[in-house]
């Protein structure tokens, strides 16, 4: 935390972690509540998938326009606005007992998440310097912990208060995190609002092949995460397990995921070459989905734990590797937003595809197989992400920027 005195840095880190805890519960709580949503709101499998896919699509669009969001809102205020939108969207669900209301609140949840995710990586790099990789890993870990809490408490909260109140309850921690952020970030370094057009730091990333391979990599990794959140519980309910047990399996998955991401945050500095970890995570993703195909009931806790370890590695690594490619905080933030933008759009199609296949075949084995093939295919990309290639990427980007016309 090179930019802060220690107490201020810890308070700011806590604000980041509290905010990131709120980036997935509104989505993760959907899976354990599938039966109630289907029964009382009349939503089928594709519609259930849309409640996950719509927020992920919004995250992608928000990331694509991260530079403009930063320019219009500034980092500090923009992140606070994102938290407020999440709180409002969750509160709306108290009165949305139909598909249209649920889809609208899902879009607003996605918008709030999108703003925060577009601005936080650059903010972290600006404020934590050499500790950026560890803080990004903690930030990713906190996202996963939020998902674990959201999925793990959903069934119990539904039994106590009903499914609408369960979905709406996440407005309270979102409000608390937003207020604390406003207090803790007052003296931090952040880029403010600007009427000046985005300059050369909004580089033509799309002209470099590495950008697209990182984008695809992030999309597959996030798709595996979102697929698990949306469909692990319904999958096991369909196999005959009780709703509470199926929810517990999703909680185990996300807890293992969180612990793995926490471990990664502590050791990531020992792995300047990330390729070994990337390859391991992809092989574990493939192995876990194979288990879901061939033996889902023989060892369900082992299957979901294996999937938790794989996603706990892959999701934060896909962000860290993108951040590794550039040193300038704003440029790195814009680049990460580009990668996340396209990646989230790809990821939004994964649970939607799962819902379509489930409606067509009453079986999720086909999507497990597709994810297995995709994960193994990503190994071809992962072995190319060497530290030496970061320098080549920066040189390629510099050459393209030199050839770009100067802004008027």
mmCIF file of C-alpha atoms in Angstrom:
data_model
loop_
_atom_site.group_PDB
_atom_site.id
_atom_site.type_symbol
_atom_site.label_atom_id
_atom_site.label_comp_id
_atom_site.label_asym_id
_atom_site.label_seq_id
_atom_site.Cartn_x
_atom_site.Cartn_y
_atom_site.Cartn_z
ATOM 1 C CA UNK A 1 0.000 0.000 0.000
ATOM 2 C CA UNK A 2 2.618 2.421 -1.133
ATOM 3 C CA UNK A 3 0.299 5.389 -1.542
ATOM 4 C CA UNK A 4 -1.215 5.358 1.954
ATOM 5 C CA UNK A 5 -0.328 5.524 5.591
ATOM 6 C CA UNK A 6 -1.143 2.093 6.967
ATOM 7 C CA UNK A 7 -4.384 2.902 8.890
ATOM 8 C CA UNK A 8 -5.859 4.877 5.985
ATOM 9 C CA UNK A 9 -4.884 2.116 3.558
ATOM 10 C CA UNK A 10 -6.582 -0.527 5.704
ATOM 11 C CA UNK A 11 -9.762 1.537 5.957
ATOM 12 C CA UNK A 12 -9.787 2.055 2.194
ATOM 13 C CA UNK A 13 -9.183 -1.655 1.590
ATOM 14 C CA UNK A 14 -12.088 -2.456 3.914
ATOM 15 C CA UNK A 15 -14.320 -0.105 1.899
ATOM 16 C CA UNK A 16 -13.341 -1.889 -1.317
ATOM 17 C CA UNK A 17 -14.054 -5.292 0.214
ATOM 18 C CA UNK A 18 -17.431 -4.217 1.617
ATOM 19 C CA UNK A 19 -18.482 -2.874 -1.772
ATOM 20 C CA UNK A 20 -17.315 -5.981 -3.597
ATOM 21 C CA UNK A 21 -19.305 -8.171 -1.192
ATOM 22 C CA UNK A 22 -22.395 -6.615 -2.780
ATOM 23 C CA UNK A 23 -21.494 -7.361 -6.398
ATOM 24 C CA UNK A 24 -22.966 -10.901 -6.610
ATOM 25 C CA UNK A 25 -25.600 -11.702 -3.900
ATOM 26 C CA UNK A 26 -28.475 -10.242 -5.940
ATOM 27 C CA UNK A 27 -27.526 -12.724 -8.686
ATOM 28 C CA UNK A 28 -26.369 -15.660 -6.548
ATOM 29 C CA UNK A 29 -29.627 -15.769 -4.566
ATOM 30 C CA UNK A 30 -31.603 -16.559 -7.733
ATOM 31 C CA UNK A 31 -30.522 -20.216 -8.068
ATOM 32 C CA UNK A 32 -31.788 -21.461 -4.677
ATOM 33 C CA UNK A 33 -35.081 -19.591 -5.258
ATOM 34 C CA UNK A 34 -35.781 -21.083 -8.692
ATOM 35 C CA UNK A 35 -38.814 -23.068 -7.575
ATOM 36 C CA UNK A 36 -40.541 -20.048 -6.020
ATOM 37 C CA UNK A 37 -39.671 -17.756 -8.923
ATOM 38 C CA UNK A 38 -40.985 -20.315 -11.415
ATOM 39 C CA UNK A 39 -44.156 -20.954 -9.419
ATOM 40 C CA UNK A 40 -45.136 -17.437 -8.377
ATOM 41 C CA UNK A 41 -43.667 -15.300 -11.184
ATOM 42 C CA UNK A 42 -44.238 -17.796 -14.001
ATOM 43 C CA UNK A 43 -40.624 -17.739 -15.182
ATOM 44 C CA UNK A 44 -39.270 -20.734 -17.146
ATOM 45 C CA UNK A 45 -35.651 -21.916 -17.464
ATOM 46 C CA UNK A 46 -34.693 -19.344 -20.116
ATOM 47 C CA UNK A 47 -36.232 -16.603 -17.977
ATOM 48 C CA UNK A 48 -34.354 -17.820 -14.908
ATOM 49 C CA UNK A 49 -31.178 -17.660 -16.990
ATOM 50 C CA UNK A 50 -32.017 -14.103 -18.023
ATOM 51 C CA UNK A 51 -32.040 -13.057 -14.361
ATOM 52 C CA UNK A 52 -28.351 -13.964 -14.393
ATOM 53 C CA UNK A 53 -27.545 -13.092 -18.013
ATOM 54 C CA UNK A 54 -29.052 -9.587 -17.975
ATOM 55 C CA UNK A 55 -26.834 -8.325 -15.117
ATOM 56 C CA UNK A 56 -23.775 -9.942 -16.708
ATOM 57 C CA UNK A 57 -24.596 -8.290 -20.048
ATOM 58 C CA UNK A 58 -24.963 -4.948 -18.277
ATOM 59 C CA UNK A 59 -21.557 -5.513 -16.656
ATOM 60 C CA UNK A 60 -20.103 -6.025 -20.105
ATOM 61 C CA UNK A 61 -21.642 -2.868 -21.539
ATOM 62 C CA UNK A 62 -20.556 -0.893 -18.479
ATOM 63 C CA UNK A 63 -17.005 -2.130 -18.836
ATOM 64 C CA UNK A 64 -16.894 -1.212 -22.522
ATOM 65 C CA UNK A 65 -17.830 2.360 -21.643
ATOM 66 C CA UNK A 66 -15.656 2.528 -18.524
ATOM 67 C CA UNK A 67 -13.654 5.467 -19.864
ATOM 68 C CA UNK A 68 -16.797 7.497 -20.450
ATOM 69 C CA UNK A 69 -18.214 6.472 -17.058
ATOM 70 C CA UNK A 70 -14.984 7.607 -15.391
ATOM 71 C CA UNK A 71 -15.086 10.842 -17.359
ATOM 72 C CA UNK A 72 -18.737 11.552 -16.534
ATOM 73 C CA UNK A 73 -18.858 10.462 -12.883
ATOM 74 C CA UNK A 74 -15.257 10.339 -11.653
ATOM 75 C CA UNK A 75 -13.949 7.292 -9.815
ATOM 76 C CA UNK A 76 -14.906 8.168 -6.241
ATOM 77 C CA UNK A 77 -18.424 9.447 -6.903
ATOM 78 C CA UNK A 78 -19.074 6.936 -9.668
ATOM 79 C CA UNK A 79 -18.367 3.986 -7.391
ATOM 80 C CA UNK A 80 -20.755 5.444 -4.793
ATOM 81 C CA UNK A 81 -23.458 5.857 -7.451
ATOM 82 C CA UNK A 82 -22.982 2.231 -8.473
ATOM 83 C CA UNK A 83 -23.527 1.084 -4.884
ATOM 84 C CA UNK A 84 -26.654 3.228 -4.588
ATOM 85 C CA UNK A 85 -28.114 1.768 -7.805
ATOM 86 C CA UNK A 86 -27.588 -1.784 -6.492
ATOM 87 C CA UNK A 87 -29.383 -0.851 -3.265
ATOM 88 C CA UNK A 88 -32.338 0.673 -5.137
ATOM 89 C CA UNK A 89 -32.591 -2.272 -7.545
ATOM 90 C CA UNK A 90 -32.644 -4.805 -4.691
ATOM 91 C CA UNK A 91 -35.265 -2.807 -2.789
ATOM 92 C CA UNK A 92 -37.457 -2.743 -5.918
ATOM 93 C CA UNK A 93 -37.704 -6.532 -5.761
ATOM 94 C CA UNK A 94 -39.940 -6.287 -2.722
ATOM 95 C CA UNK A 95 -42.765 -5.386 -5.138
ATOM 96 C CA UNK A 96 -41.705 -7.270 -8.292
ATOM 97 C CA UNK A 97 -43.612 -10.553 -8.218
ATOM 98 C CA UNK A 98 -43.732 -10.842 -12.014
ATOM 99 C CA UNK A 99 -41.202 -11.461 -14.774
ATOM 100 C CA UNK A 100 -41.124 -7.867 -16.036
ATOM 101 C CA UNK A 101 -40.308 -6.437 -12.625
ATOM 102 C CA UNK A 102 -37.662 -9.083 -12.021
ATOM 103 C CA UNK A 103 -36.023 -8.406 -15.392
ATOM 104 C CA UNK A 104 -36.051 -4.636 -14.760
ATOM 105 C CA UNK A 105 -34.456 -5.023 -11.344
ATOM 106 C CA UNK A 106 -31.906 -7.432 -12.835
ATOM 107 C CA UNK A 107 -30.926 -4.786 -15.398
ATOM 108 C CA UNK A 108 -30.528 -2.149 -12.667
ATOM 109 C CA UNK A 109 -28.505 -4.526 -10.488
ATOM 110 C CA UNK A 110 -26.259 -5.135 -13.482
ATOM 111 C CA UNK A 111 -25.922 -1.404 -14.124
ATOM 112 C CA UNK A 112 -24.790 -0.716 -10.557
ATOM 113 C CA UNK A 113 -22.344 -3.603 -10.623
ATOM 114 C CA UNK A 114 -21.086 -2.483 -14.022
ATOM 115 C CA UNK A 115 -20.218 1.013 -12.798
ATOM 116 C CA UNK A 116 -18.307 -0.286 -9.777
ATOM 117 C CA UNK A 117 -16.452 -2.958 -11.733
ATOM 118 C CA UNK A 118 -15.545 -0.476 -14.460
ATOM 119 C CA UNK A 119 -13.963 1.961 -12.005
ATOM 120 C CA UNK A 120 -12.488 -0.086 -9.144
ATOM 121 C CA UNK A 121 -9.540 -1.817 -10.928
ATOM 122 C CA UNK A 122 -8.006 1.494 -12.023
ATOM 123 C CA UNK A 123 -8.729 3.013 -8.608
ATOM 124 C CA UNK A 124 -6.973 0.084 -6.911
ATOM 125 C CA UNK A 125 -3.912 0.342 -9.144
ATOM 126 C CA UNK A 126 -3.733 4.102 -8.499
ATOM 127 C CA UNK A 127 -3.928 3.748 -4.720
ATOM 128 C CA UNK A 128 -2.138 0.491 -3.930
ATOM 129 C CA UNK A 129 0.795 0.515 -6.344
ATOM 130 C CA UNK A 130 2.994 -2.556 -5.922
ATOM 131 C CA UNK A 131 0.274 -4.287 -3.883
ATOM 132 C CA UNK A 132 -2.221 -4.106 -6.756
ATOM 133 C CA UNK A 133 -2.185 -7.845 -7.576
ATOM 134 C CA UNK A 134 -2.855 -8.809 -3.962
ATOM 135 C CA UNK A 135 -5.628 -6.230 -3.583
ATOM 136 C CA UNK A 136 -7.231 -7.329 -6.868
ATOM 137 C CA UNK A 137 -7.144 -10.916 -5.609
ATOM 138 C CA UNK A 138 -8.768 -9.829 -2.322
ATOM 139 C CA UNK A 139 -11.347 -7.814 -4.267
ATOM 140 C CA UNK A 140 -12.150 -10.890 -6.391
ATOM 141 C CA UNK A 141 -12.236 -13.021 -3.250
ATOM 142 C CA UNK A 142 -14.712 -10.661 -1.644
ATOM 143 C CA UNK A 143 -16.953 -10.911 -4.727
ATOM 144 C CA UNK A 144 -16.947 -14.679 -4.316
ATOM 145 C CA UNK A 145 -17.634 -14.441 -0.558
ATOM 146 C CA UNK A 146 -20.634 -12.244 -1.349
ATOM 147 C CA UNK A 147 -21.879 -14.879 -3.776
ATOM 148 C CA UNK A 148 -21.431 -17.552 -1.083
ATOM 149 C CA UNK A 149 -23.414 -15.539 1.451
ATOM 150 C CA UNK A 150 -26.127 -14.740 -1.099
ATOM 151 C CA UNK A 151 -26.595 -18.355 -2.171
ATOM 152 C CA UNK A 152 -26.074 -19.884 1.262
ATOM 153 C CA UNK A 153 -28.636 -17.748 3.073
ATOM 154 C CA UNK A 154 -31.305 -17.629 0.347
ATOM 155 C CA UNK A 155 -33.250 -20.771 1.308
ATOM 156 C CA UNK A 156 -33.214 -19.943 5.033
ATOM 157 C CA UNK A 157 -34.287 -16.340 4.427
ATOM 158 C CA UNK A 158 -37.050 -17.517 2.102
ATOM 159 C CA UNK A 159 -38.406 -19.813 4.822
ATOM 160 C CA UNK A 160 -38.390 -16.919 7.297
ATOM 161 C CA UNK A 161 -39.540 -13.962 5.181
ATOM 162 C CA UNK A 162 -40.576 -15.142 1.700
ATOM 163 C CA UNK A 163 -38.727 -15.048 -1.597
ATOM 164 C CA UNK A 164 -39.426 -11.398 -2.454
ATOM 165 C CA UNK A 165 -38.107 -10.171 0.885
ATOM 166 C CA UNK A 166 -35.073 -12.422 0.466
ATOM 167 C CA UNK A 167 -34.203 -10.786 -2.850
ATOM 168 C CA UNK A 168 -34.907 -7.289 -1.471
ATOM 169 C CA UNK A 169 -32.866 -7.790 1.705
ATOM 170 C CA UNK A 170 -29.606 -7.154 -0.139
ATOM 171 C CA UNK A 171 -30.440 -3.458 -0.338
ATOM 172 C CA UNK A 172 -29.375 -3.075 3.324
ATOM 173 C CA UNK A 173 -25.704 -4.145 3.011
ATOM 174 C CA UNK A 174 -25.467 -2.201 -0.259
ATOM 175 C CA UNK A 175 -26.530 1.000 1.521
ATOM 176 C CA UNK A 176 -24.090 0.360 4.386
ATOM 177 C CA UNK A 177 -21.183 -0.326 2.023
ATOM 178 C CA UNK A 178 -21.919 2.800 -0.035
ATOM 179 C CA UNK A 179 -22.031 5.057 3.021
ATOM 180 C CA UNK A 180 -18.790 3.599 4.349
ATOM 181 C CA UNK A 181 -17.152 4.035 0.931
ATOM 182 C CA UNK A 182 -18.038 7.737 0.915
ATOM 183 C CA UNK A 183 -16.356 8.149 4.306
ATOM 184 C CA UNK A 184 -13.269 5.995 3.705
ATOM 185 C CA UNK A 185 -12.405 7.184 0.185
ATOM 186 C CA UNK A 186 -12.462 10.935 0.829
ATOM 187 C CA UNK A 187 -8.662 11.269 0.958
ATOM 188 C CA UNK A 188 -7.810 8.636 -1.635
ATOM 189 C CA UNK A 189 -6.291 9.274 -5.044
ATOM 190 C CA UNK A 190 -8.846 9.046 -7.805
ATOM 191 C CA UNK A 191 -9.556 10.471 -11.207
ATOM 192 C CA UNK A 192 -12.352 13.005 -11.054
ATOM 193 C CA UNK A 193 -14.992 14.061 -13.535
ATOM 194 C CA UNK A 194 -13.744 15.689 -16.683
ATOM 195 C CA UNK A 195 -15.255 17.586 -19.597
ATOM 196 C CA UNK A 196 -12.142 16.837 -21.652
ATOM 197 C CA UNK A 197 -12.516 14.074 -24.220
ATOM 198 C CA UNK A 198 -10.788 10.804 -23.374
ATOM 199 C CA UNK A 199 -7.252 11.018 -24.736
ATOM 200 C CA UNK A 200 -4.640 8.604 -25.982
ATOM 201 C CA UNK A 201 -4.916 6.631 -22.767
ATOM 202 C CA UNK A 202 -8.129 5.229 -24.300
ATOM 203 C CA UNK A 203 -6.009 3.211 -26.674
ATOM 204 C CA UNK A 204 -7.158 1.165 -29.707
ATOM 205 C CA UNK A 205 -6.882 -2.123 -27.843
ATOM 206 C CA UNK A 206 -9.018 -3.947 -30.396
ATOM 207 C CA UNK A 207 -6.202 -3.699 -32.934
ATOM 208 C CA UNK A 208 -3.964 -6.094 -30.969
ATOM 209 C CA UNK A 209 -4.595 -9.838 -31.003
ATOM 210 C CA UNK A 210 -3.564 -10.274 -27.364
ATOM 211 C CA UNK A 211 -6.487 -8.107 -26.278
ATOM 212 C CA UNK A 212 -8.958 -10.480 -27.898
ATOM 213 C CA UNK A 213 -7.341 -13.575 -26.420
ATOM 214 C CA UNK A 214 -7.486 -12.013 -22.920
ATOM 215 C CA UNK A 215 -11.096 -11.002 -23.546
ATOM 216 C CA UNK A 216 -12.025 -14.548 -24.558
ATOM 217 C CA UNK A 217 -10.139 -15.955 -21.586
ATOM 218 C CA UNK A 218 -11.971 -13.691 -19.163
ATOM 219 C CA UNK A 219 -15.301 -14.560 -20.814
ATOM 220 C CA UNK A 220 -14.809 -18.300 -20.365
ATOM 221 C CA UNK A 221 -13.609 -17.917 -16.766
ATOM 222 C CA UNK A 222 -16.496 -15.656 -15.808
ATOM 223 C CA UNK A 223 -18.931 -17.837 -17.736
ATOM 224 C CA UNK A 224 -17.896 -20.817 -15.598
ATOM 225 C CA UNK A 225 -18.505 -18.704 -12.466
ATOM 226 C CA UNK A 226 -21.927 -17.457 -13.594
ATOM 227 C CA UNK A 227 -23.000 -20.878 -14.831
ATOM 228 C CA UNK A 228 -22.265 -22.409 -11.433
ATOM 229 C CA UNK A 229 -24.143 -19.655 -9.587
ATOM 230 C CA UNK A 230 -27.199 -19.932 -11.830
ATOM 231 C CA UNK A 231 -27.561 -23.666 -12.295
ATOM 232 C CA UNK A 232 -25.775 -25.815 -9.692
ATOM 233 C CA UNK A 233 -28.715 -25.647 -7.257
ATOM 234 C CA UNK A 234 -31.430 -26.254 -9.891
ATOM 235 C CA UNK A 235 -29.298 -29.073 -11.359
ATOM 236 C CA UNK A 236 -29.184 -30.959 -8.064
ATOM 237 C CA UNK A 237 -32.822 -30.200 -7.269
ATOM 238 C CA UNK A 238 -33.640 -31.791 -10.639
ATOM 239 C CA UNK A 239 -31.668 -34.879 -9.585
ATOM 240 C CA UNK A 240 -33.908 -35.272 -6.541
ATOM 241 C CA UNK A 241 -32.003 -33.520 -3.770
ATOM 242 C CA UNK A 242 -33.894 -31.311 -1.321
ATOM 243 C CA UNK A 243 -33.838 -27.559 -1.897
ATOM 244 C CA UNK A 244 -31.804 -26.981 1.261
ATOM 245 C CA UNK A 245 -29.208 -29.590 0.294
ATOM 246 C CA UNK A 246 -28.899 -28.171 -3.221
ATOM 247 C CA UNK A 247 -28.420 -24.704 -1.744
ATOM 248 C CA UNK A 248 -25.801 -26.097 0.621
ATOM 249 C CA UNK A 249 -23.888 -27.551 -2.332
ATOM 250 C CA UNK A 250 -23.792 -24.112 -3.946
ATOM 251 C CA UNK A 251 -22.624 -22.631 -0.652
ATOM 252 C CA UNK A 252 -19.847 -25.219 -0.389
ATOM 253 C CA UNK A 253 -18.797 -24.384 -3.942
ATOM 254 C CA UNK A 254 -18.644 -20.647 -3.261
ATOM 255 C CA UNK A 255 -16.951 -21.042 0.153
ATOM 256 C CA UNK A 256 -14.233 -23.226 -1.388
ATOM 257 C CA UNK A 257 -13.995 -20.688 -4.203
ATOM 258 C CA UNK A 258 -13.556 -17.868 -1.693
ATOM 259 C CA UNK A 259 -10.904 -19.741 0.306
ATOM 260 C CA UNK A 260 -9.021 -20.522 -2.891
ATOM 261 C CA UNK A 261 -9.137 -16.896 -3.997
ATOM 262 C CA UNK A 262 -7.946 -15.842 -0.522
ATOM 263 C CA UNK A 263 -5.009 -18.259 -0.777
ATOM 264 C CA UNK A 264 -4.246 -16.832 -4.199
ATOM 265 C CA UNK A 265 -4.193 -13.281 -2.813
ATOM 266 C CA UNK A 266 -1.547 -14.348 -0.290
ATOM 267 C CA UNK A 267 0.750 -16.201 -2.709
ATOM 268 C CA UNK A 268 0.237 -14.421 -6.038
ATOM 269 C CA UNK A 269 3.485 -12.465 -5.579
ATOM 270 C CA UNK A 270 5.435 -15.738 -5.726
ATOM 271 C CA UNK A 271 4.125 -16.410 -9.235
ATOM 272 C CA UNK A 272 5.220 -13.549 -11.529
ATOM 273 C CA UNK A 273 4.694 -16.034 -14.361
ATOM 274 C CA UNK A 274 0.992 -16.829 -14.008
ATOM 275 C CA UNK A 275 0.851 -19.612 -16.624
ATOM 276 C CA UNK A 276 1.214 -22.539 -14.219
ATOM 277 C CA UNK A 277 -1.715 -21.338 -12.129
ATOM 278 C CA UNK A 278 -3.779 -20.616 -15.237
ATOM 279 C CA UNK A 279 -3.215 -24.089 -16.681
ATOM 280 C CA UNK A 280 -4.014 -25.713 -13.334
ATOM 281 C CA UNK A 281 -7.267 -23.794 -13.021
ATOM 282 C CA UNK A 282 -8.401 -24.728 -16.533
ATOM 283 C CA UNK A 283 -7.653 -28.425 -16.045
ATOM 284 C CA UNK A 284 -9.587 -28.390 -12.773
ATOM 285 C CA UNK A 285 -12.567 -26.672 -14.445
ATOM 286 C CA UNK A 286 -12.644 -29.415 -17.087
ATOM 287 C CA UNK A 287 -12.295 -32.182 -14.489
ATOM 288 C CA UNK A 288 -15.098 -30.811 -12.304
ATOM 289 C CA UNK A 289 -17.560 -30.496 -15.188
ATOM 290 C CA UNK A 290 -16.712 -34.048 -16.285
ATOM 291 C CA UNK A 291 -17.646 -35.186 -12.767
ATOM 292 C CA UNK A 292 -20.987 -33.394 -13.067
ATOM 293 C CA UNK A 293 -21.625 -35.323 -16.291
ATOM 294 C CA UNK A 294 -20.570 -38.837 -15.303
ATOM 295 C CA UNK A 295 -21.036 -39.012 -11.521
ATOM 296 C CA UNK A 296 -22.981 -36.042 -10.133
ATOM 297 C CA UNK A 297 -24.569 -37.928 -7.216
ATOM 298 C CA UNK A 298 -21.722 -40.257 -6.261
ATOM 299 C CA UNK A 299 -19.596 -37.502 -4.737
ATOM 300 C CA UNK A 300 -21.474 -34.193 -5.094
ATOM 301 C CA UNK A 301 -19.462 -32.356 -2.446
ATOM 302 C CA UNK A 302 -16.188 -33.361 -4.112
ATOM 303 C CA UNK A 303 -17.509 -32.269 -7.518
ATOM 304 C CA UNK A 304 -18.615 -28.816 -6.327
ATOM 305 C CA UNK A 305 -15.474 -28.350 -4.196
ATOM 306 C CA UNK A 306 -13.308 -29.103 -7.222
ATOM 307 C CA UNK A 307 -15.299 -26.593 -9.242
ATOM 308 C CA UNK A 308 -14.908 -24.060 -6.423
ATOM 309 C CA UNK A 309 -11.124 -24.431 -6.423
ATOM 310 C CA UNK A 310 -10.933 -24.062 -10.203
ATOM 311 C CA UNK A 311 -13.108 -20.943 -10.376
ATOM 312 C CA UNK A 312 -11.436 -19.496 -7.278
ATOM 313 C CA UNK A 313 -8.191 -19.553 -9.248
ATOM 314 C CA UNK A 314 -9.461 -18.712 -12.717
ATOM 315 C CA UNK A 315 -11.721 -15.737 -12.008
ATOM 316 C CA UNK A 316 -9.195 -13.498 -10.175
ATOM 317 C CA UNK A 317 -6.320 -14.646 -12.402
ATOM 318 C CA UNK A 318 -8.183 -13.544 -15.518
ATOM 319 C CA UNK A 319 -8.335 -9.995 -14.070
ATOM 320 C CA UNK A 320 -4.787 -10.023 -12.687
ATOM 321 C CA UNK A 321 -3.228 -11.154 -15.977
ATOM 322 C CA UNK A 322 -4.982 -8.339 -17.837
ATOM 323 C CA UNK A 323 -3.777 -5.786 -15.256
ATOM 324 C CA UNK A 324 -0.241 -7.187 -15.551
ATOM 325 C CA UNK A 325 0.004 -6.078 -19.163
ATOM 326 C CA UNK A 326 0.147 -2.315 -18.444
ATOM 327 C CA UNK A 327 1.720 -0.074 -15.782
ATOM 328 C CA UNK A 328 -0.193 3.211 -16.136
ATOM 329 C CA UNK A 329 -3.207 3.055 -13.752
ATOM 330 C CA UNK A 330 -5.724 4.758 -16.035
ATOM 331 C CA UNK A 331 -4.573 2.891 -19.137
ATOM 332 C CA UNK A 332 -4.567 -0.392 -17.208
ATOM 333 C CA UNK A 333 -8.055 0.372 -15.910
ATOM 334 C CA UNK A 334 -9.325 1.117 -19.417
ATOM 335 C CA UNK A 335 -7.659 -2.013 -20.766
ATOM 336 C CA UNK A 336 -9.157 -4.173 -18.017
ATOM 337 C CA UNK A 337 -12.537 -2.609 -18.775
ATOM 338 C CA UNK A 338 -12.145 -3.534 -22.453
ATOM 339 C CA UNK A 339 -11.271 -7.130 -21.546
ATOM 340 C CA UNK A 340 -14.087 -7.365 -18.999
ATOM 341 C CA UNK A 341 -16.586 -5.698 -21.335
ATOM 342 C CA UNK A 342 -16.326 -8.249 -24.101
ATOM 343 C CA UNK A 343 -15.717 -11.032 -21.587
ATOM 344 C CA UNK A 344 -18.897 -10.314 -19.645
ATOM 345 C CA UNK A 345 -20.908 -10.249 -22.878
ATOM 346 C CA UNK A 346 -19.537 -13.704 -23.706
ATOM 347 C CA UNK A 347 -20.191 -14.861 -20.137
ATOM 348 C CA UNK A 348 -23.802 -13.646 -20.274
ATOM 349 C CA UNK A 349 -24.487 -16.164 -23.036
ATOM 350 C CA UNK A 350 -23.358 -19.138 -20.927
ATOM 351 C CA UNK A 351 -26.229 -19.344 -18.383
ATOM 352 C CA UNK A 352 -28.679 -18.357 -21.141
ATOM 353 C CA UNK A 353 -27.430 -21.254 -23.262
ATOM 354 C CA UNK A 354 -27.787 -23.515 -20.233
ATOM 355 C CA UNK A 355 -31.421 -22.479 -19.746
ATOM 356 C CA UNK A 356 -32.210 -23.025 -23.423
ATOM 357 C CA UNK A 357 -30.644 -26.496 -23.369
ATOM 358 C CA UNK A 358 -32.493 -27.348 -20.168
ATOM 359 C CA UNK A 359 -35.835 -26.310 -21.678
ATOM 360 C CA UNK A 360 -35.080 -28.291 -24.848
ATOM 361 C CA UNK A 361 -33.641 -31.490 -23.328
ATOM 362 C CA UNK A 362 -34.521 -31.273 -19.616
ATOM 363 C CA UNK A 363 -30.811 -31.909 -19.030
ATOM 364 C CA UNK A 364 -27.796 -29.731 -18.215
ATOM 365 C CA UNK A 365 -25.166 -32.292 -19.266
ATOM 366 C CA UNK A 366 -24.800 -30.586 -22.635
ATOM 367 C CA UNK A 367 -23.689 -27.273 -21.121
ATOM 368 C CA UNK A 368 -21.296 -29.087 -18.762
ATOM 369 C CA UNK A 369 -19.751 -30.723 -21.848
ATOM 370 C CA UNK A 370 -19.462 -27.413 -23.702
ATOM 371 C CA UNK A 371 -17.693 -25.814 -20.736
ATOM 372 C CA UNK A 372 -15.304 -28.770 -20.511
ATOM 373 C CA UNK A 373 -14.327 -28.347 -24.167
ATOM 374 C CA UNK A 374 -14.007 -24.559 -23.822
ATOM 375 C CA UNK A 375 -11.794 -24.854 -20.730
ATOM 376 C CA UNK A 376 -9.425 -27.266 -22.439
ATOM 377 C CA UNK A 377 -9.331 -24.995 -25.474
ATOM 378 C CA UNK A 378 -8.281 -22.058 -23.309
ATOM 379 C CA UNK A 379 -5.057 -23.897 -22.433
ATOM 380 C CA UNK A 380 -3.780 -22.901 -25.881
ATOM 381 C CA UNK A 381 -4.145 -19.239 -24.912
ATOM 382 C CA UNK A 382 -2.912 -19.581 -21.319
ATOM 383 C CA UNK A 383 0.537 -20.912 -22.249
ATOM 384 C CA UNK A 384 1.163 -17.752 -24.278
ATOM 385 C CA UNK A 385 0.633 -15.316 -21.368
ATOM 386 C CA UNK A 386 4.314 -15.093 -20.366
ATOM 387 C CA UNK A 387 5.784 -12.036 -18.570
ATOM 388 C CA UNK A 388 7.988 -11.402 -21.618
ATOM 389 C CA UNK A 389 4.868 -11.084 -23.741
ATOM 390 C CA UNK A 390 3.679 -8.144 -21.593
ATOM 391 C CA UNK A 391 6.609 -6.085 -22.847
ATOM 392 C CA UNK A 392 5.846 -6.999 -26.456
ATOM 393 C CA UNK A 393 2.230 -6.027 -25.881
ATOM 394 C CA UNK A 394 3.251 -2.600 -24.539
ATOM 395 C CA UNK A 395 5.530 -2.074 -27.539
ATOM 396 C CA UNK A 396 2.769 -3.055 -29.967
ATOM 397 C CA UNK A 397 0.335 -0.715 -28.228
ATOM 398 C CA UNK A 398 2.845 2.155 -28.264
ATOM 399 C CA UNK A 399 3.439 1.676 -31.988
ATOM 400 C CA UNK A 400 -0.270 1.747 -32.734
ATOM 401 C CA UNK A 401 -0.784 4.832 -30.576
ATOM 402 C CA UNK A 402 2.021 6.671 -32.404
ATOM 403 C CA UNK A 403 0.226 5.989 -35.664
ATOM 404 C CA UNK A 404 -3.129 7.196 -34.349
ATOM 405 C CA UNK A 405 -4.305 10.704 -35.344
ATOM 406 C CA UNK A 406 -3.988 13.233 -32.531
ATOM 407 C CA UNK A 407 -7.237 14.322 -30.853
ATOM 408 C CA UNK A 408 -8.515 17.707 -31.993
#
